[in-house]
Short mmCIF file of C-alpha atoms and ligand atoms in Angstrom, two decimals:
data_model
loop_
_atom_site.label_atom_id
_atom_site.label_comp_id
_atom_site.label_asym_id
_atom_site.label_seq_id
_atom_site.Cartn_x
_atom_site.Cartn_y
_atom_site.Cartn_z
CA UNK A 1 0.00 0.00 0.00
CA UNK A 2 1.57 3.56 -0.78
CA UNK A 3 2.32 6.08 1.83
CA UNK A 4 -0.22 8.97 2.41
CA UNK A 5 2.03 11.95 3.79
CA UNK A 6 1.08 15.04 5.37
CA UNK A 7 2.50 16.98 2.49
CA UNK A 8 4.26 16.24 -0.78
CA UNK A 9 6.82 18.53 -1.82
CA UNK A 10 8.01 15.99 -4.35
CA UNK A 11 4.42 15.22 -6.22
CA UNK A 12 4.05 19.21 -6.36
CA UNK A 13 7.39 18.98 -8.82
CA UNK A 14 5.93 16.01 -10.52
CA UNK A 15 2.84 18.13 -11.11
CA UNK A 16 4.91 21.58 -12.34
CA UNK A 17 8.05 19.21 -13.76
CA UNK A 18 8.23 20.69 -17.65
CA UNK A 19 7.78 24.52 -16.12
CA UNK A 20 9.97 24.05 -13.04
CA UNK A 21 12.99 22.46 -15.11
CA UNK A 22 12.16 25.04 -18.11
CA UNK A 23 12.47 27.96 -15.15
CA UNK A 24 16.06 26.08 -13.81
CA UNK A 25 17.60 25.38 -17.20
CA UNK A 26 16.45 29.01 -18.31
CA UNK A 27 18.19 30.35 -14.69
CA UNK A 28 21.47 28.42 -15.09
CA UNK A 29 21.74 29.27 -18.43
CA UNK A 30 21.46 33.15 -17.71
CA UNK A 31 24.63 33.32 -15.61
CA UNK A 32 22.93 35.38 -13.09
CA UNK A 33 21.95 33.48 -9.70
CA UNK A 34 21.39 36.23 -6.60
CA UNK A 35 19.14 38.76 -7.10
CA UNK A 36 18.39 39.18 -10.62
CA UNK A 37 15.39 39.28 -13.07
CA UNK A 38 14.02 36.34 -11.54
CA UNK A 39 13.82 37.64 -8.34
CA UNK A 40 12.17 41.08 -9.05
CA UNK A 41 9.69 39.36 -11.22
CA UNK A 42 8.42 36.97 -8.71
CA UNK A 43 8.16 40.14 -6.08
CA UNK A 44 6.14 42.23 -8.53
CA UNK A 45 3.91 39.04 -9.73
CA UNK A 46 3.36 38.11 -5.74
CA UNK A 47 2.68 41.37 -4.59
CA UNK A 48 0.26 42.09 -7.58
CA UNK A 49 -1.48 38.69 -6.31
CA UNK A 50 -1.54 39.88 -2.91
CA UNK A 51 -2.67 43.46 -3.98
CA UNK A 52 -0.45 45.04 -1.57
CA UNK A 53 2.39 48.08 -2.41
CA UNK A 54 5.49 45.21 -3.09
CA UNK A 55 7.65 42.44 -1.37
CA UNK A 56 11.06 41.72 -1.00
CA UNK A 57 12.16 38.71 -1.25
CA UNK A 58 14.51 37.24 1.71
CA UNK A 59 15.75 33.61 2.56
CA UNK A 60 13.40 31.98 4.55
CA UNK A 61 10.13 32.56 6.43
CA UNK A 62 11.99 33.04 9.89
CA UNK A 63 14.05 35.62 8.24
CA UNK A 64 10.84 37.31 7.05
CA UNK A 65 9.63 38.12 10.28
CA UNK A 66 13.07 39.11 12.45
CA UNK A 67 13.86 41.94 9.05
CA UNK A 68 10.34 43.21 9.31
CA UNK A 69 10.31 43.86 12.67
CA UNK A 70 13.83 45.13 12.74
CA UNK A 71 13.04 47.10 9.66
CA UNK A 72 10.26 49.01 12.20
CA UNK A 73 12.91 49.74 15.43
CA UNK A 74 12.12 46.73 17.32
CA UNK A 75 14.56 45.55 19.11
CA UNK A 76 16.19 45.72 22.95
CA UNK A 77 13.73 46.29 25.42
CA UNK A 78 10.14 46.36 23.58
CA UNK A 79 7.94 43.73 23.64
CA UNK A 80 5.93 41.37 21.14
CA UNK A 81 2.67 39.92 21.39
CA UNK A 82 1.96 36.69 19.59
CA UNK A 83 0.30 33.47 20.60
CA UNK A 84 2.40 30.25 21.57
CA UNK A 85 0.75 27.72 19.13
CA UNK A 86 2.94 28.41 16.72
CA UNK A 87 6.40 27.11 15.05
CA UNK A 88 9.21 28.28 17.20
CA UNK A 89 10.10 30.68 14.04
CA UNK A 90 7.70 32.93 15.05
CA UNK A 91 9.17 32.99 18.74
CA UNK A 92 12.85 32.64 17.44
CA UNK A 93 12.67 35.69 15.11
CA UNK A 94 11.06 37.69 17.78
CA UNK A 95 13.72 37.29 20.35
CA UNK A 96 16.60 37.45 17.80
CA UNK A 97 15.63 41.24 17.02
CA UNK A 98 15.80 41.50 21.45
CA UNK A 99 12.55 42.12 22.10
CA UNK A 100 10.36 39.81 24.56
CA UNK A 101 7.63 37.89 23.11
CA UNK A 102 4.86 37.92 25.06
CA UNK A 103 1.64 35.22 24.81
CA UNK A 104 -1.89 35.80 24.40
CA UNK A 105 -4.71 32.75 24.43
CA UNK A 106 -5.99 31.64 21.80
CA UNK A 107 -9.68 31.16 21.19
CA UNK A 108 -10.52 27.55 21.26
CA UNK A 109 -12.82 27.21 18.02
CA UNK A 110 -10.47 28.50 15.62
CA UNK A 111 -7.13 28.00 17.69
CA UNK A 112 -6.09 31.38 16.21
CA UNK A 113 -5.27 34.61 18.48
CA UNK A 114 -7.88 35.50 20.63
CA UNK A 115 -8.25 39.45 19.97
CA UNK A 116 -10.51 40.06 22.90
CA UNK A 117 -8.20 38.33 25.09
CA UNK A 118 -5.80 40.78 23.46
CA UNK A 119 -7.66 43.89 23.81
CA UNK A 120 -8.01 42.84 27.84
CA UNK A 121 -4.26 42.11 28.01
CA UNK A 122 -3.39 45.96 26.77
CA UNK A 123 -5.83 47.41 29.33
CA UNK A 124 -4.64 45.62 31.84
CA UNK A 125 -0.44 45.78 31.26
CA UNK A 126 -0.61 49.50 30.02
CA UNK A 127 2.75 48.13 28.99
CA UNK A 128 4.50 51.16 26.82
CA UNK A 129 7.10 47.96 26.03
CA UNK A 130 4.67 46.79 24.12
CA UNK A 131 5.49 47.92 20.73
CA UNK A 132 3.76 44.93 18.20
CA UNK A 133 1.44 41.99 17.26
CA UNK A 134 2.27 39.48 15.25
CA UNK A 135 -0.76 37.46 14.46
CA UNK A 136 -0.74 34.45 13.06
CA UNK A 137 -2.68 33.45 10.71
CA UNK A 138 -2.30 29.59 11.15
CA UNK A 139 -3.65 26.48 9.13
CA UNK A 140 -4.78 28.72 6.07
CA UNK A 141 -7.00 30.63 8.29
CA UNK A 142 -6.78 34.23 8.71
CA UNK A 143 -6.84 35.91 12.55
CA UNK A 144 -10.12 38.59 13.06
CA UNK A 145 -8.08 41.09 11.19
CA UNK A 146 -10.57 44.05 11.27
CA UNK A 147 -10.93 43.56 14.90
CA UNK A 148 -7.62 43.06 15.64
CA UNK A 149 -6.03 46.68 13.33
CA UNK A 150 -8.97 48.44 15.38
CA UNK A 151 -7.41 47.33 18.92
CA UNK A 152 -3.91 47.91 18.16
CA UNK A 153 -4.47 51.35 15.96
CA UNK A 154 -6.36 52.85 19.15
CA UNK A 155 -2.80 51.75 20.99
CA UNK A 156 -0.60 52.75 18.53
CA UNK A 157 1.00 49.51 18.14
CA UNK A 158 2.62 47.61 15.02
CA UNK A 159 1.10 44.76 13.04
CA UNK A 160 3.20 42.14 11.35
CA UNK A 161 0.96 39.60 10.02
CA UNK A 162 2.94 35.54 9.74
CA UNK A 163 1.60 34.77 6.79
CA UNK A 164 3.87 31.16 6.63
CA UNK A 165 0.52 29.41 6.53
CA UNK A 166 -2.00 31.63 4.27
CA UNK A 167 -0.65 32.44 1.07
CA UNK A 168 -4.14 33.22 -0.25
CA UNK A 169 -6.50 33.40 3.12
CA UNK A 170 -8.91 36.04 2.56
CA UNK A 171 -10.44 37.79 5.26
CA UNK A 172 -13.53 40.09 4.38
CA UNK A 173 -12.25 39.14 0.31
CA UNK A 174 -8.99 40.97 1.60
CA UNK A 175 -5.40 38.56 1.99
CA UNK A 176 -3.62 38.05 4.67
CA UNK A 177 -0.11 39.75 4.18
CA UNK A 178 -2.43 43.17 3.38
CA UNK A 179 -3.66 44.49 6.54
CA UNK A 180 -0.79 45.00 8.61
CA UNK A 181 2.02 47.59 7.87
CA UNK A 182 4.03 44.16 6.79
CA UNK A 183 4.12 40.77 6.67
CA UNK A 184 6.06 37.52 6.26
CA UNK A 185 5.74 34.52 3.86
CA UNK A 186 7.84 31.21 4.33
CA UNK A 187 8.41 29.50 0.71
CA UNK A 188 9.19 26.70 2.93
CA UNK A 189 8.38 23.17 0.35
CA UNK A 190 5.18 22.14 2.35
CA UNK A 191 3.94 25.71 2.33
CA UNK A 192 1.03 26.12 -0.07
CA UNK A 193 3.57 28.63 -2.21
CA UNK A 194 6.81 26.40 -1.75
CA UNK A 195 10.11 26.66 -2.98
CA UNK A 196 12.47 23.33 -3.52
CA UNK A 197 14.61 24.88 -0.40
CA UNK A 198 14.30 27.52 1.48
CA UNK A 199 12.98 31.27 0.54
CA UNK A 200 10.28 33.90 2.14
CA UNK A 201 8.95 37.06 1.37
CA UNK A 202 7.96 40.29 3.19
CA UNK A 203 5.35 42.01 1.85
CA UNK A 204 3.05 44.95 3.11
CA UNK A 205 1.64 48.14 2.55
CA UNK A 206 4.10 50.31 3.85
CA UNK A 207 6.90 50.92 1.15
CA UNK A 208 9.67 52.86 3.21
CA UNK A 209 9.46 50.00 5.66
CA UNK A 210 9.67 47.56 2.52
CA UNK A 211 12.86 49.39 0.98
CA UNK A 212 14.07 48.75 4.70
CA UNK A 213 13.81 45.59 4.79
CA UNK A 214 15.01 45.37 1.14
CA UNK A 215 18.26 46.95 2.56
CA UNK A 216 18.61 45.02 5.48
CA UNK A 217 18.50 41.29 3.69
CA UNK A 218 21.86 42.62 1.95
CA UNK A 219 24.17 43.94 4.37
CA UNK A 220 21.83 47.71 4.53
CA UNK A 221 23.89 48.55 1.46
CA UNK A 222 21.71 51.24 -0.46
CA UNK A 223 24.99 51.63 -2.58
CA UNK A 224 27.16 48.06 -2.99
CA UNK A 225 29.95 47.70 -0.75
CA UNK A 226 28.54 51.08 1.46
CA UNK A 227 26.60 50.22 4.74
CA UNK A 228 23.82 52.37 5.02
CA UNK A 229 22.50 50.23 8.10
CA UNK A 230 23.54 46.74 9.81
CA UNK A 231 21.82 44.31 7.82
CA UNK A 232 23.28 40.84 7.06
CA UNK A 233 22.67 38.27 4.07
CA UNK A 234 19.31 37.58 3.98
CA UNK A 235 18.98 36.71 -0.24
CA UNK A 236 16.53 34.45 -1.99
CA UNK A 237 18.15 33.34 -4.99
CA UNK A 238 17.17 32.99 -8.62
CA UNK A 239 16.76 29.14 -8.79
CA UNK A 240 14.43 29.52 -6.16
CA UNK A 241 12.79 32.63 -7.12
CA UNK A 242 12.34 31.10 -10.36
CA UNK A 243 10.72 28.19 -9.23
CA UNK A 244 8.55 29.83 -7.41
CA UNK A 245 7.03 31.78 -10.27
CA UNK A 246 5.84 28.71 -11.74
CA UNK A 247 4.19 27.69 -8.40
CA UNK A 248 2.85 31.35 -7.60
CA UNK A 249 0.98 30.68 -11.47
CA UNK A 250 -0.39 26.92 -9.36
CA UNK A 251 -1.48 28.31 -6.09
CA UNK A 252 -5.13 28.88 -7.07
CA UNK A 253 -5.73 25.49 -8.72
CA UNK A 254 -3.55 23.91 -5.84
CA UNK A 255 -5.57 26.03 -3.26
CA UNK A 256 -9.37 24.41 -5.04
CA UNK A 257 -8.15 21.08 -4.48
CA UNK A 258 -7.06 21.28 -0.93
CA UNK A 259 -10.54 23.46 -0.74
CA UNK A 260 -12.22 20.16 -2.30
CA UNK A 261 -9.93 17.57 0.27
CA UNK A 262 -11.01 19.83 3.06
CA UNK A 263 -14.85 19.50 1.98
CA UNK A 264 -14.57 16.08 1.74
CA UNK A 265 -13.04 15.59 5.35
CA UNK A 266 -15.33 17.94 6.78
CA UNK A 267 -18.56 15.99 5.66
CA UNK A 268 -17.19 11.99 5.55
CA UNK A 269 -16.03 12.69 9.53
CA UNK A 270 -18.25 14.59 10.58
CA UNK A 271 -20.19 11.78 12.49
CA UNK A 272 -17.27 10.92 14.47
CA UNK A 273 -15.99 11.72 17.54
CA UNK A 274 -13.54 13.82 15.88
CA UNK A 275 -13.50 18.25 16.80
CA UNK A 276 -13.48 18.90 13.05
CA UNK A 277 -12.15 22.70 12.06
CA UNK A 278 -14.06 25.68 12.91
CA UNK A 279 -14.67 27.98 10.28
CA UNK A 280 -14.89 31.53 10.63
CA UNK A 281 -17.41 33.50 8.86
CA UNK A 282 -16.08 35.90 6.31
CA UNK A 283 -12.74 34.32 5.97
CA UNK A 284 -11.92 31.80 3.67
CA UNK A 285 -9.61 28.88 4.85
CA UNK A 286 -6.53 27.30 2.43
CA UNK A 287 -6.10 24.36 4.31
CA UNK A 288 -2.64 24.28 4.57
CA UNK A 289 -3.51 22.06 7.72
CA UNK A 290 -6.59 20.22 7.96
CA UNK A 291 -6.68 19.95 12.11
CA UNK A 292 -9.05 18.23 14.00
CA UNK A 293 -8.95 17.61 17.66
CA UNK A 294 -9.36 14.71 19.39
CA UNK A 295 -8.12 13.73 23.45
CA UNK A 296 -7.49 10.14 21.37
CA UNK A 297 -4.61 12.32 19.43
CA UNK A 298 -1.48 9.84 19.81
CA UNK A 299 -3.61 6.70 19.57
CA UNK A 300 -5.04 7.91 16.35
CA UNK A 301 -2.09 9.08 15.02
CA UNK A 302 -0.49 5.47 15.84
CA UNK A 303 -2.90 3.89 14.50
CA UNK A 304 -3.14 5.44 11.32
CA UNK A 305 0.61 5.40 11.34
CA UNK A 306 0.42 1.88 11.12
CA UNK A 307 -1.76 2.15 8.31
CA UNK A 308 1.08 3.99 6.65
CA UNK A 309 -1.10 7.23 6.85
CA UNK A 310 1.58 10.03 8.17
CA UNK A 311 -0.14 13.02 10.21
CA UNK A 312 1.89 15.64 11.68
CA UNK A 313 0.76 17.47 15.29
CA UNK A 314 1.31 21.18 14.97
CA UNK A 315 2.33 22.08 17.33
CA UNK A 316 3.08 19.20 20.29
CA UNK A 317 4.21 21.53 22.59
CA UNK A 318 3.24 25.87 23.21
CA UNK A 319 6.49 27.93 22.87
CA UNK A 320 5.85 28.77 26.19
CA UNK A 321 6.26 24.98 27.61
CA UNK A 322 9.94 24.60 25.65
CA UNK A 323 12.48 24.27 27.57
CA UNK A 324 14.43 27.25 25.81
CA UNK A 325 11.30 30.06 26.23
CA UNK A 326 9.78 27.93 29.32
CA UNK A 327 7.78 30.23 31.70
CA UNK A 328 6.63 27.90 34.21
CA UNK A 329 4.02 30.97 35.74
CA UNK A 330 2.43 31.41 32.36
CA UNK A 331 -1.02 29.39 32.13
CA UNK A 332 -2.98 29.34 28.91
CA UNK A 333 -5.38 26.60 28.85
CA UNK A 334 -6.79 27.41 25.11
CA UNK A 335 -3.44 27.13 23.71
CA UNK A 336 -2.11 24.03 26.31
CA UNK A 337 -5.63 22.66 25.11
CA UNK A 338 -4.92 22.67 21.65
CA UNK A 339 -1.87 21.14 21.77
CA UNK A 340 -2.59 18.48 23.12
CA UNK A 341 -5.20 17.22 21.81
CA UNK A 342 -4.74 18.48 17.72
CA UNK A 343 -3.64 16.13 14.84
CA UNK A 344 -2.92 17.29 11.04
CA UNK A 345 -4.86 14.93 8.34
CA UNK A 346 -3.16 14.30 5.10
CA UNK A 347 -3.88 17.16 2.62
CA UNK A 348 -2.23 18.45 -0.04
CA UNK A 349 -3.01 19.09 -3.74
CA UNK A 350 -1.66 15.81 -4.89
CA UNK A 351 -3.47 13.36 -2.57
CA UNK A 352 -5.91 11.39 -4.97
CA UNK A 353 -9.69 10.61 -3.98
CA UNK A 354 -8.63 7.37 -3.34
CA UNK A 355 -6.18 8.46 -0.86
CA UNK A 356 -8.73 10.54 1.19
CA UNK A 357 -11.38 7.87 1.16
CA UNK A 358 -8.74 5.75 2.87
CA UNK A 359 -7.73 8.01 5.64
CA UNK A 360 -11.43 8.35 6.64
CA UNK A 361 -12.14 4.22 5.83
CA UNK A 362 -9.27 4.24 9.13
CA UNK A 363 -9.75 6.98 11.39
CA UNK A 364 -13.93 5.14 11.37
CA UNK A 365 -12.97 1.99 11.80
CA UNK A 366 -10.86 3.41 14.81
CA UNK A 367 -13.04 5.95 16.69
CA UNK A 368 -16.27 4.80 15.36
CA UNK A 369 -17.34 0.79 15.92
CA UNK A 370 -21.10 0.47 15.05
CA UNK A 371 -22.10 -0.64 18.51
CA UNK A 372 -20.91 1.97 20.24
CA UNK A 373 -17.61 0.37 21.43
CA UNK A 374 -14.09 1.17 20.48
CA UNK A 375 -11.64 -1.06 18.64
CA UNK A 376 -8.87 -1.76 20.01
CA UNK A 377 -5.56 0.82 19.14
CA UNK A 378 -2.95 -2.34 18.81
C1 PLP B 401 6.98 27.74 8.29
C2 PLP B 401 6.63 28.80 9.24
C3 PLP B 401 7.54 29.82 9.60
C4 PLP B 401 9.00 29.80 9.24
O1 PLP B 401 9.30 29.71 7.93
P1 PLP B 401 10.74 29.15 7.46
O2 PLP B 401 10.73 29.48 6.00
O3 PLP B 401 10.75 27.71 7.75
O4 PLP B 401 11.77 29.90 8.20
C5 PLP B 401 7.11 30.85 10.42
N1 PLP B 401 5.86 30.87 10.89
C6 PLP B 401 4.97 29.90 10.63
C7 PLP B 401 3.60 30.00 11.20
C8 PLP B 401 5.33 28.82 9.80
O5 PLP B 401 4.44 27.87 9.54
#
């Protein structure tokens, strides 16, 4: 029986192979390979996607978000708010610019940042350290963004919006990577915009902050070989950035069919035992994770592991729980909820009908016997 993975990087080349090895042959043939014509095509063709003022592309998602908040003063001494369900990129780029991150709950439906809980938090710190929010918009679904730019314009407070997991999430038929001053893509290959390697974008509305950050990802040289600022090398190259026109030209048909997957979960398990995803109204999802919850999470995932049906748990364990950010007086039981009890399904443009029938034939036949009892995990 084949393997059903979580994501496919490979079967997305299969699916692109005569463009994507058109794009490399025509890139190795031009003799140019860092920042070139391939690059500043792919930023014009992703920002006009996005409909925001440009991007700039830099070398990985994590990158994304420590230039764009460095590219707006943070740094020493401010703080960060962002929730703790998250990769540790989010977390890691936050503390390398010196600021504190600094955890709000999430709300348990759609496991994204709970914006009253954030609006409560600012009333009650009055923290001037505060300086930004970095929502993130995780699984393919967008954070309250209206809600959220009216609580942090009324306290004066910067938006970066991780975008890692929503290239293409509307909110209010408005993306995600357009509300807040900027924002950060990962290219990473299981993203639903991915790369073969690593590459990320920041993107946004505010240009000077953009021709910051545009600096800053190549030593803050305005003029080559002159520092204007301390930047470092922070370059996506043209391989990459060529590749990833040809799957910027995919992501709406590749977005449908994870739309279609999703639909199909969401009505074949929808009799089980199985939390299935909430969806928000106004905001379309992307599924770049199709999460449901379960307190059954590592015998299901065993099981269907056996089954040679790979899920992935993002995230095992809140930021705030690791052992390098651990803050043992911190308690948020939305978030320490989540993940424990959250498990990815299989979805990803390539996964056949077939393949989706089967992951729901198992997780039944696990969490669902006819009469009532429960078969056996081993
Ligand atoms: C993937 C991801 C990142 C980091 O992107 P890299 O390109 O791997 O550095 C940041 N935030 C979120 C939510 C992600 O999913």
């Amino acid at each position: 029986m084949i393997k059903i993975l979580p994501a496919d990087p490979k079967a997305a080349y299969l699916a692109a192979q005569a463009d994507i090895d058109a794009a490399i042959k025509r890139v190795m043939l031009s003799g140019h390979y860092v920042l070139g014509p391939e690059l500043d095509a792919f930023e014009k063709e992703f920002s006009a996607w996005l409909g925001t003022a440009g991007a700039v592309g830099v070398a990985n998602g994590t990158d994304a978000i420590e230039l764009a908040l460095l590219a707006a003063g943070i740094g020493p001494g401010d703080k960060v708010v962002t929730v703790a369900n998250t990769v540790t990129a989010t977390v890691s780029a936050i503390v390398a610019t010196g600021a504190k991150p600094v955890f709000v709950d999430i709300e348990p439906g759609t496991m994204l940042m709970d914006v009253t809980a954030l609006e409560t938090m600012l009333a009650t710190l009055r923290d001037p350290k505060i300086k930004a929010v970095v929502p993130v918009h995780l699984y393919g679904q967008a954070v309250d963004m209206p809600r959220l730019m009216e609580i942090t314009g009324r306290h004066n407070l910067f938006v970066m919006e991780d975008c890692a997991q929503a290239h293409g999430s509307l909110v209010g038929g408005k993306m995600a990577g357009t509300w807040g001053s900027l924002a950060s893509f990962s290219f990473y290959p299981t993203k639903n915009i991915g790369a073969f390697g690593d590459a990320g974008a920041v993107t946004g509305r505010d240009t000077a902050l953009l021709e910051k950050v545009r600096l800053l990802r190549q030593y803050g040289w305005r003029k080559r070989y002159v520092s204007d600022h301390h930047g470092r090398n922070s370059r996506l190259d043209e391989l990459q950035a060529a590749i990833l026109r040809v799957q910027l030209a995919r992501i709406e048909a590749g977005n449908r069919r994870r739309d279609e997957i999703a639909r199909h979960y969401l009505t074949a398990l929808k009799d089980t035992p199985l939390k299935l995803p909430a969806l928000a109204e106004g905001r379309t999802h992307t599924w770049h994770q199709f999460v449901v919850r379960t307190t059954r999470r590592d015998e299901l995932q065993t099981h269907l592991a056996r089954k040679d049906i790979v899920c992935g748990v993002l995230y095992p364990m809140p930021i705030h729980r690791q052992p390098a950010y651990h803050d043992a007086s911190l308690s948020l039981p939305h978030t320490e909820q989540a993940c424990a009890e959250v498990l990815s399904l299989p979805l990803h443009p390539g996964l056949k009908d077939e393949d989706v029938a089967r992951v729901v034939r198992e997780i039944s036949a696990l969490l669902t016997a006819a009469n009532g009892r429960t078969v056996p995990g081993s």
